Short mmCIF file of C-alpha atoms in Angstrom, two decimals:
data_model
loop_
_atom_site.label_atom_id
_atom_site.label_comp_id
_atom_site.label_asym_id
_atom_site.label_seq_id
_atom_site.Cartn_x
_atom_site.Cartn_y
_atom_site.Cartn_z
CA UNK A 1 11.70 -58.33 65.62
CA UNK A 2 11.99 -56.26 62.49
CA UNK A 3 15.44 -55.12 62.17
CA UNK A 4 16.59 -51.79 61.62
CA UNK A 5 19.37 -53.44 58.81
CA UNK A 6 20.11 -56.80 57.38
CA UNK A 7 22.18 -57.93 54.11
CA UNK A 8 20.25 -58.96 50.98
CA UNK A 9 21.63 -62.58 50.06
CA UNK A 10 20.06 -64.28 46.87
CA UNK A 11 20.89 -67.12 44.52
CA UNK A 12 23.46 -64.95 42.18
CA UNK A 13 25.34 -64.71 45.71
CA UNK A 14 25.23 -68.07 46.48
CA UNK A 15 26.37 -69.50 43.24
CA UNK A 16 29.11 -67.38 43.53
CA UNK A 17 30.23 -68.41 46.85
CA UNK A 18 29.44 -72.11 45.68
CA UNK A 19 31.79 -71.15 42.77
CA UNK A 20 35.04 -70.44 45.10
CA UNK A 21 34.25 -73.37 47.50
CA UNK A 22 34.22 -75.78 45.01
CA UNK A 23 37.51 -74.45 43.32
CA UNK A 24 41.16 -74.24 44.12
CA UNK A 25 41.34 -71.21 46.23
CA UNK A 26 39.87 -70.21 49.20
CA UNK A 27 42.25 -67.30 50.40
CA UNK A 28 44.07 -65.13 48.11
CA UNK A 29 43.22 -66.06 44.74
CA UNK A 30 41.65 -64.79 41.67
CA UNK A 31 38.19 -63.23 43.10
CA UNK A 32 40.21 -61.04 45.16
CA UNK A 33 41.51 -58.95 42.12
CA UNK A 34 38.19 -59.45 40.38
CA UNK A 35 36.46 -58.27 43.60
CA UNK A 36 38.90 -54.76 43.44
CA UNK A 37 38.28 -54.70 40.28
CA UNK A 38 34.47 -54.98 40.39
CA UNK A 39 33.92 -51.94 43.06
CA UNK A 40 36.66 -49.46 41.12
CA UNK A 41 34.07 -49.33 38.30
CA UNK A 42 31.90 -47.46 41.53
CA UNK A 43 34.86 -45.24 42.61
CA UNK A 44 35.36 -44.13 39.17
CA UNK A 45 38.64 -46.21 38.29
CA UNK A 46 40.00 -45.45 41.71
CA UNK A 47 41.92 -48.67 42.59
CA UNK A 48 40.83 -50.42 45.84
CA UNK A 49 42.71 -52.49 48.25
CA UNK A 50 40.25 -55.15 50.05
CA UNK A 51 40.84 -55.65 53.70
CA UNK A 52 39.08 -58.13 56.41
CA UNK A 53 36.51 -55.02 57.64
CA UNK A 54 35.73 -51.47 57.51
CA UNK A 55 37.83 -51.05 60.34
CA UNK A 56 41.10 -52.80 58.98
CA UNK A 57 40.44 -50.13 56.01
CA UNK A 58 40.72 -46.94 58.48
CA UNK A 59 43.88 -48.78 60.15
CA UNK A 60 45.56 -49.67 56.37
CA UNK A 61 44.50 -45.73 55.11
CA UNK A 62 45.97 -44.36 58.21
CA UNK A 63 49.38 -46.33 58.36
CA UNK A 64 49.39 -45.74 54.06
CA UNK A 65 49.43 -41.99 55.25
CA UNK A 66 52.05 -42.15 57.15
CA UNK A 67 49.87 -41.41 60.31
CA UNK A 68 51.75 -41.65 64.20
CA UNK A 69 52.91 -40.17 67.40
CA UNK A 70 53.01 -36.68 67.09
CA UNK A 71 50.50 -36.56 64.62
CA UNK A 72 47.10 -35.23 64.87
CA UNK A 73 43.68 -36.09 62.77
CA UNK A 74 40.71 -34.38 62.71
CA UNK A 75 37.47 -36.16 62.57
CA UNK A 76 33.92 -36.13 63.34
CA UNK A 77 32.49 -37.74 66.64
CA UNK A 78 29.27 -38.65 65.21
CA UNK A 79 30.59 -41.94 63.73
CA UNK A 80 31.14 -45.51 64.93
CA UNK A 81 34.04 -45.37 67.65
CA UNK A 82 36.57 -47.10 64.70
CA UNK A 83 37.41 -43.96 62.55
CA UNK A 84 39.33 -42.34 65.84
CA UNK A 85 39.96 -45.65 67.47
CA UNK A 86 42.32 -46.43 64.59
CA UNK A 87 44.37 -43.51 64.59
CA UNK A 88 44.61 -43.18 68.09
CA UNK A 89 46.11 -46.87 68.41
CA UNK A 90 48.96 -45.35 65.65
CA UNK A 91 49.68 -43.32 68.16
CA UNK A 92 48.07 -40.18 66.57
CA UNK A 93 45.82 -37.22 68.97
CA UNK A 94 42.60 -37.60 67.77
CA UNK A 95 41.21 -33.88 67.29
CA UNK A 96 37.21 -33.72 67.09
CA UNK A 97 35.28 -31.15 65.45
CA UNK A 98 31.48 -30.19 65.54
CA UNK A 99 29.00 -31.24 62.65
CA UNK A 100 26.69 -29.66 60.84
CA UNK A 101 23.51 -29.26 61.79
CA UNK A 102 21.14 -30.77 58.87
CA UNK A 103 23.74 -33.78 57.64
CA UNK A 104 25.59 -34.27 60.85
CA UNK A 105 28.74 -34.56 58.53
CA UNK A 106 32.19 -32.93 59.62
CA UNK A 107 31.85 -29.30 59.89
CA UNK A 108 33.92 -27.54 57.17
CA UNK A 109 33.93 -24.44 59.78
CA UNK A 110 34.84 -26.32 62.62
CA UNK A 111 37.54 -28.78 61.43
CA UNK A 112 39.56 -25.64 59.94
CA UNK A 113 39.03 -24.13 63.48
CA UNK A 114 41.22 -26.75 64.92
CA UNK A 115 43.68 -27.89 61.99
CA UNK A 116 46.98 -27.06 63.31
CA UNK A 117 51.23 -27.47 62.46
CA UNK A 118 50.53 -30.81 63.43
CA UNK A 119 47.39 -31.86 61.21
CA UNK A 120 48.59 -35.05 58.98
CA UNK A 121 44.64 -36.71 58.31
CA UNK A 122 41.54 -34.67 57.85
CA UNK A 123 38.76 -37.72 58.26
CA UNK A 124 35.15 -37.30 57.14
CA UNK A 125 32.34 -39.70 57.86
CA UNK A 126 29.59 -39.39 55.31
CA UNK A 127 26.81 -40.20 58.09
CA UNK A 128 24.12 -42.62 56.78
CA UNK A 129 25.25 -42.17 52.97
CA UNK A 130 25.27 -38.42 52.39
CA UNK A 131 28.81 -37.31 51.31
CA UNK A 132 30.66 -34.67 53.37
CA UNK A 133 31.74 -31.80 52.29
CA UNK A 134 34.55 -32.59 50.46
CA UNK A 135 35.45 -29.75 48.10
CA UNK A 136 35.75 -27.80 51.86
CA UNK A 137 37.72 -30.13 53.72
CA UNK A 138 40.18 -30.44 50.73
CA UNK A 139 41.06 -26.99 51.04
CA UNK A 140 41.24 -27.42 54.51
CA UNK A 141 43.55 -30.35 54.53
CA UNK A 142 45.75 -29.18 51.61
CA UNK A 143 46.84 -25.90 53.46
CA UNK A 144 47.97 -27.76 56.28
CA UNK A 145 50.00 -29.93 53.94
CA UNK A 146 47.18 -32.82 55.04
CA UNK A 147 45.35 -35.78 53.27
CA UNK A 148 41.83 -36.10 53.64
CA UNK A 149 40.45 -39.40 54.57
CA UNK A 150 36.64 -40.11 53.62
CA UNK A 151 35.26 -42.94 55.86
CA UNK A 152 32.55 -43.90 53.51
CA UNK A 153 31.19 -46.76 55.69
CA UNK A 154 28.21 -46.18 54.73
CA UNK A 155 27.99 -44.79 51.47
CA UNK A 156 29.33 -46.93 48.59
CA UNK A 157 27.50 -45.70 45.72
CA UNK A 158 26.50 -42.08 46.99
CA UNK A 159 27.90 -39.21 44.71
CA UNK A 160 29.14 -35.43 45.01
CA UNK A 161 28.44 -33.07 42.78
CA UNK A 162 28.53 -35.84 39.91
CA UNK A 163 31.76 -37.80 41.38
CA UNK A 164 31.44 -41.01 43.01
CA UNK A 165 32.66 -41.56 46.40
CA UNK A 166 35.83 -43.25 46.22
CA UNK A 167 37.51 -40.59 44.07
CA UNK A 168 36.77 -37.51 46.35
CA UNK A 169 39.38 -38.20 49.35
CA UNK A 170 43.22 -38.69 49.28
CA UNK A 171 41.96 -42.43 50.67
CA UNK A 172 38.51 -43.56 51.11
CA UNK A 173 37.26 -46.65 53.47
CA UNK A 174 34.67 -48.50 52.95
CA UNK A 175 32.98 -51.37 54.73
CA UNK A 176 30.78 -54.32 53.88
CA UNK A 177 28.74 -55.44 57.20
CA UNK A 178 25.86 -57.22 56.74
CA UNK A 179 24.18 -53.63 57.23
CA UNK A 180 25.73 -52.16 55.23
CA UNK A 181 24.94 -51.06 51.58
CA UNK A 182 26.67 -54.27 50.09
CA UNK A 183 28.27 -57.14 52.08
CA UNK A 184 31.18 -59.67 52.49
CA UNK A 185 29.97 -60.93 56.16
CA UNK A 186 32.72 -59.17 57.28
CA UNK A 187 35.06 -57.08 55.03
CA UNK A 188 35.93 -53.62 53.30
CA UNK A 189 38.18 -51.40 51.02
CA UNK A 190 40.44 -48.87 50.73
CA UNK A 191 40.66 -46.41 47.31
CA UNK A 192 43.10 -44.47 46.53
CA UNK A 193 44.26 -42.95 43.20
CA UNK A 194 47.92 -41.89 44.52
CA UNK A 195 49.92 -45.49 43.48
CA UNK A 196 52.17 -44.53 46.55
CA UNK A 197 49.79 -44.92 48.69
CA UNK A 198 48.15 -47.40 47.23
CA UNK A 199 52.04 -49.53 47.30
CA UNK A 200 51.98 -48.73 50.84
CA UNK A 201 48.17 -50.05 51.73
CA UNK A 202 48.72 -53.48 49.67
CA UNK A 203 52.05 -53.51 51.38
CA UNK A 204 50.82 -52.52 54.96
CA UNK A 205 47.66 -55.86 54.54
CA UNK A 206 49.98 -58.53 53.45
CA UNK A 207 52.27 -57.93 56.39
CA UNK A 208 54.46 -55.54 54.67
CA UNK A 209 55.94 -58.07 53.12
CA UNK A 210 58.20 -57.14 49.92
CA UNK A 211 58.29 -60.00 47.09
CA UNK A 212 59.35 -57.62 44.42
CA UNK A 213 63.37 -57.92 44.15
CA UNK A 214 63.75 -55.21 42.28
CA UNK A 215 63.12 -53.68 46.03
CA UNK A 216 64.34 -55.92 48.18
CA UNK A 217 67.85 -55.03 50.04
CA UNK A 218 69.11 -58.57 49.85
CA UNK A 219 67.61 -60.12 46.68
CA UNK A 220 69.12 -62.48 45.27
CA UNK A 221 67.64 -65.67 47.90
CA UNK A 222 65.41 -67.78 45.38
CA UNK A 223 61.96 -67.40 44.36
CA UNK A 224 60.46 -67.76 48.01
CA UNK A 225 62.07 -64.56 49.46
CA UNK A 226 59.91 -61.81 50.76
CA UNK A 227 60.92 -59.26 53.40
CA UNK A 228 59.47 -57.38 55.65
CA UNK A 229 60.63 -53.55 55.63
CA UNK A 230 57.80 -51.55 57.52
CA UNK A 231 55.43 -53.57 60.01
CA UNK A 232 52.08 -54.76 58.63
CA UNK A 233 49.28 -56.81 59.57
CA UNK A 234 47.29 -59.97 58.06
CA UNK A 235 44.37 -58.10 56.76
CA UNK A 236 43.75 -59.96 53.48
CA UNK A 237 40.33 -60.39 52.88
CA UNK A 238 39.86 -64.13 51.29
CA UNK A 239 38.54 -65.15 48.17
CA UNK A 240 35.41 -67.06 49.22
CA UNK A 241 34.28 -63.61 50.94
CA UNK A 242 35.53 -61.65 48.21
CA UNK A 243 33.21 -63.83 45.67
CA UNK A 244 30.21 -62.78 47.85
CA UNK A 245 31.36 -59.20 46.84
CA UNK A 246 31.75 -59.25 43.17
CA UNK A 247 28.16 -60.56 43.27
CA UNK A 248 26.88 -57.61 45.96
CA UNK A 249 28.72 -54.91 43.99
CA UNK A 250 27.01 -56.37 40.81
CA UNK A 251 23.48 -55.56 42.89
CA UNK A 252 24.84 -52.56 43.69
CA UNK A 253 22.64 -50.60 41.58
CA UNK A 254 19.52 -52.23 42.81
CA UNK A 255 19.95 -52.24 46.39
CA UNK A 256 20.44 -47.94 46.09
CA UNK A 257 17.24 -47.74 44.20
CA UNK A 258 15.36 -49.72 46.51
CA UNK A 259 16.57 -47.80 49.46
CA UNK A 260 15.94 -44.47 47.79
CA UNK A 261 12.02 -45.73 47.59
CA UNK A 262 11.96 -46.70 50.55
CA UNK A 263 13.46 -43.42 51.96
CA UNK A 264 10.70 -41.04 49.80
CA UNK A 265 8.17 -43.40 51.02
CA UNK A 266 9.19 -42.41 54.29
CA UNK A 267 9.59 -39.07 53.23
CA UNK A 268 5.95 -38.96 52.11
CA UNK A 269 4.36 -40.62 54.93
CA UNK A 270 6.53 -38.67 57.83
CA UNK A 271 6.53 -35.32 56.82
CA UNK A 272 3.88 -34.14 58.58
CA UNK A 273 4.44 -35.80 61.90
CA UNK A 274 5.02 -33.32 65.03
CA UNK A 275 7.90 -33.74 67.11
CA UNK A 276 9.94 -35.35 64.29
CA UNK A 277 12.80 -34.20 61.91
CA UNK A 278 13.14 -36.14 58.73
CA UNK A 279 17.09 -36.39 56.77
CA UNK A 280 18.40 -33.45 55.32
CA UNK A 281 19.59 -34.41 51.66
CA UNK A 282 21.83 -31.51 49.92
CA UNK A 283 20.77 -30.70 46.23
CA UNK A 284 24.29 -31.66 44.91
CA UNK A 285 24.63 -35.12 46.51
CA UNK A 286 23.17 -38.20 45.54
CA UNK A 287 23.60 -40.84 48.64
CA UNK A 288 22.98 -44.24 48.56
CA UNK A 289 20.52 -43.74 51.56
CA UNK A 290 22.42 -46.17 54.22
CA UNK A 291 20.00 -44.84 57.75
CA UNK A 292 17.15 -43.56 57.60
CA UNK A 293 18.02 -41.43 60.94
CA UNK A 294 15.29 -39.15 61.90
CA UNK A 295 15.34 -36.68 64.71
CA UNK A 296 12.76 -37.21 67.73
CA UNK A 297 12.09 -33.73 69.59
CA UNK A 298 11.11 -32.65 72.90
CA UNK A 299 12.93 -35.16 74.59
CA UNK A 300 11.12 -38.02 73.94
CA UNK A 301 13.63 -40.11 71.88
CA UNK A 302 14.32 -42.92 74.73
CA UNK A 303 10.35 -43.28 75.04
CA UNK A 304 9.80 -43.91 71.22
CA UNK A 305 12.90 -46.09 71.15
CA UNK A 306 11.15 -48.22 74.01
CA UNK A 307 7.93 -48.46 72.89
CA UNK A 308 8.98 -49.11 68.56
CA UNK A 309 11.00 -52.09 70.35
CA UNK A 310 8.12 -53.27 72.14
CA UNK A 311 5.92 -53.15 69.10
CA UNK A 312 8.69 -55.74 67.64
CA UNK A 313 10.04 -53.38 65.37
CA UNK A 314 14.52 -53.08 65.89
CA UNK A 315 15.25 -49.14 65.46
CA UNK A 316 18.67 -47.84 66.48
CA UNK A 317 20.48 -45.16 67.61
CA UNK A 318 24.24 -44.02 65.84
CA UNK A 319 26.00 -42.81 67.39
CA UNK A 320 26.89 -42.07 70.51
CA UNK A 321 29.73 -39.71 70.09
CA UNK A 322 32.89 -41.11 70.23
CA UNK A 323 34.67 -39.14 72.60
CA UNK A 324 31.89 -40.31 74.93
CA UNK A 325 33.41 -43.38 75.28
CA UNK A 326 34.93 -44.47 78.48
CA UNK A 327 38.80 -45.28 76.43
CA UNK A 328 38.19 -41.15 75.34
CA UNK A 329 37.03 -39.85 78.49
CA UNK A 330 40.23 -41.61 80.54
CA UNK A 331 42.52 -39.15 77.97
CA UNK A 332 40.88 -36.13 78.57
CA UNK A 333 38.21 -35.57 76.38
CA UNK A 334 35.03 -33.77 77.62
CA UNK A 335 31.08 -34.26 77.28
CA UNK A 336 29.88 -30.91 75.30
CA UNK A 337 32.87 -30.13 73.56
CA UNK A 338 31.15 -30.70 70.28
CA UNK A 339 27.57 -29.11 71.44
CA UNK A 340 25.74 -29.72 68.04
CA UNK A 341 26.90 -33.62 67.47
CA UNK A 342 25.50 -33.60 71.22
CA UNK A 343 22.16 -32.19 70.22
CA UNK A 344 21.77 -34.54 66.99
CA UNK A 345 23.15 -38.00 68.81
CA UNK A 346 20.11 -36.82 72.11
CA UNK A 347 17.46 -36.70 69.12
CA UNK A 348 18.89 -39.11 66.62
CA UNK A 349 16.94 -42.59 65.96
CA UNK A 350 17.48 -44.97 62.55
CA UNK A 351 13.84 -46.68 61.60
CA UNK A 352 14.73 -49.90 59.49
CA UNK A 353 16.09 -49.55 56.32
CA UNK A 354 17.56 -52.30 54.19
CA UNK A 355 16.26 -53.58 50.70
CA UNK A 356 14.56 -56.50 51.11
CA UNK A 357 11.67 -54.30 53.39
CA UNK A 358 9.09 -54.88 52.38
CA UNK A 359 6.01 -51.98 52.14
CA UNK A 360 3.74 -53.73 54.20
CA UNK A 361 6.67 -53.63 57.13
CA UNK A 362 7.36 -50.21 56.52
CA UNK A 363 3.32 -49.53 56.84
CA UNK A 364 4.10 -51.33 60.17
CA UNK A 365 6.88 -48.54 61.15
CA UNK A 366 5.12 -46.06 60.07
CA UNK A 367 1.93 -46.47 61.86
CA UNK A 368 3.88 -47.19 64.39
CA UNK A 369 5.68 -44.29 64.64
CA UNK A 370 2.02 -42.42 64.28
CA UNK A 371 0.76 -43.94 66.82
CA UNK A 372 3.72 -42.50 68.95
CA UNK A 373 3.65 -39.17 67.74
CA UNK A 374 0.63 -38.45 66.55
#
């Protein structure tokens, strides 16, 4: 079975791995800061925080910001069921708004239409790499004294009108799956360039433990003191993992040029197949092409999903919409209340996409899909 995404692992990645095994730290040592260090020169000097996955990143943004009962945060539905699962389990109302109807990013329109007194987050998902609408949402979120989060799962690399993502939102998450753009196995980020917030992520992954004693309240112990102020979690990502990422973020640049071939490839050979809408890409973005999610018309998206699987080749469909899900739908939340993420999740299918495709298999999706369609 061809699959729709797999991670790229080579020798460079392996040595590096090698490198931490062999050495004196496998947990929180030196490659963790070198790891940070490594994907800020991506967010454009943005400092990151590494966590254990992409979800651990929307839980550490979210606490950072202050984020619980009482609180609201408006996000998209068309995203993996983590960005609102986090927030809700801080005890926050998750607030959905529609998308748009070419990028199937958060709706500018639609999140200010519900931003209320209550609004602490406004959370974008920059759906398959292309980066929300940013400048929008920032307006949005600053007049209702807001942050915006970016959950750039899947678009490490992508830029907005000439700024890399990572230094768009108040925090940005990332996360390094094995499908992802770059990988740890399991793993991801947060970037932020307020140092508050910042304090409070690398506080909020360690446990929340304080070591410094010039803010401790009863320093003064020995060397080994630490306290715990505000309630954290183990979230520390370890070195051995975070070697495998200075190597992937060192690829970084490679693996988004391969997958922008292999999207205009697609792109060439798709265009003019019936019954099929190809990714919209905005003139002022350039995304580091994570799906390659076209739109199958007339209904017959569950047929072609069938019959591409039976031809041994692993599309996908993201996402089902996350207040679809049963944990959503025993609060309250309704099918239809965002009508256009409906539309695009009843069309939307991801053909494989990942860097070490090779043309010949992407001949073999593409006649494929002909053979479908045509």
């Amino acid at each position: 079975m061809l699959p729709y995404g797999r991670q790229s692992i080579d020798e460079r990645d392996i040595e590096g791995v090698l490198g931490v095994l062999t050495g004196d730290w496998l947990t929180t040592g030196p490659a963790v800061g070198a790891f940070e260090a490594e994907l800020a020169a991506w967010t454009g000097g943005v400092p990151c925080v590494s966590v254990t996955s992409g979800t651990a990143a929307l839980h550490t943004a979210y606490a950072a910001a202050g984020i619980g009962p009482g609180d609201e945060v408006v996000t998209s539905p068309i995203t993996f069921v983590a960005t609102a699962a986090t927030a809700a389990m801080l005890g926050a109302r998750v607030v959905f708004a529609d998308v748009e109807q070419d990028t199937a990013n958060l709706d500018p329109a639609a999140a200010e239409a519900v931003t209320g007194p209550r609004t602490r987050a406004v959370a974008a998902v920059d759906y398959a790499g292309h980066p929300a609408e940013y400048d929008a949402l920032r307006e949005i979120a600053s007049r209702a004294g807001a942050v915006v989060v970016g959950d750039a799962a899947h678009s490490v690399g992508s830029r907005y009108h000439g700024r890399p993502v990572g230094a768009l939102a108040d925090l940005t998450t990332f996360s390094f799956f094995p499908t992802k753009t770059i990988t740890t196995a399991e793993g991801g980020a947060v970037a932020t360039a307020d140092e508050e917030l910042l304090r409070r992520a690398r506080r909020f992954r360690n446990h929340g433990l304080v070591r410094d004693p010039e803010e401790q309240r009863e320093p003064g112990e020995g060397d080994w003191h630490q306290e715990v102020h505000t309630f954290g979690l183990n979230y520390r990502l370890p070195d051995v993992l975070c070697a495998l990422g200075i190597s992937q973020v060192r690829r970084l640049g490679e693996f988004k040029a391969r997958r922008a071939r292999l999207v205009a490839r697609y792109n060439e050979a798709l265009s003019g197949l019936a019954g099929l809408r190809l990714p919209a890409r905005r003139p002022h973005v350039d995304p580091a092409w994570h799906l390659y999610a076209v739109g199958v018309l007339d209904g017959r998206r569950r047929e072609v999903y069938e019959r591409m699987r039976q031809a041994g080749i692993g599309v996908q469909v993201n996402y089902l919409p996350a207040y679809r899900h049963p944990v959503f739908a025993d609060m309250g939340y309704r099918r239809g209340m965002c009508p256009v993420a409906e539309e695009f999740y009843a069309r939307q299918l991801s053909l494989p996409l990942f860097p070490d495709l090779t043309d010949s298999d992407q001949d073999r999706v593409i006649e494929a899909l002909h053979a479908i369609l045509g």
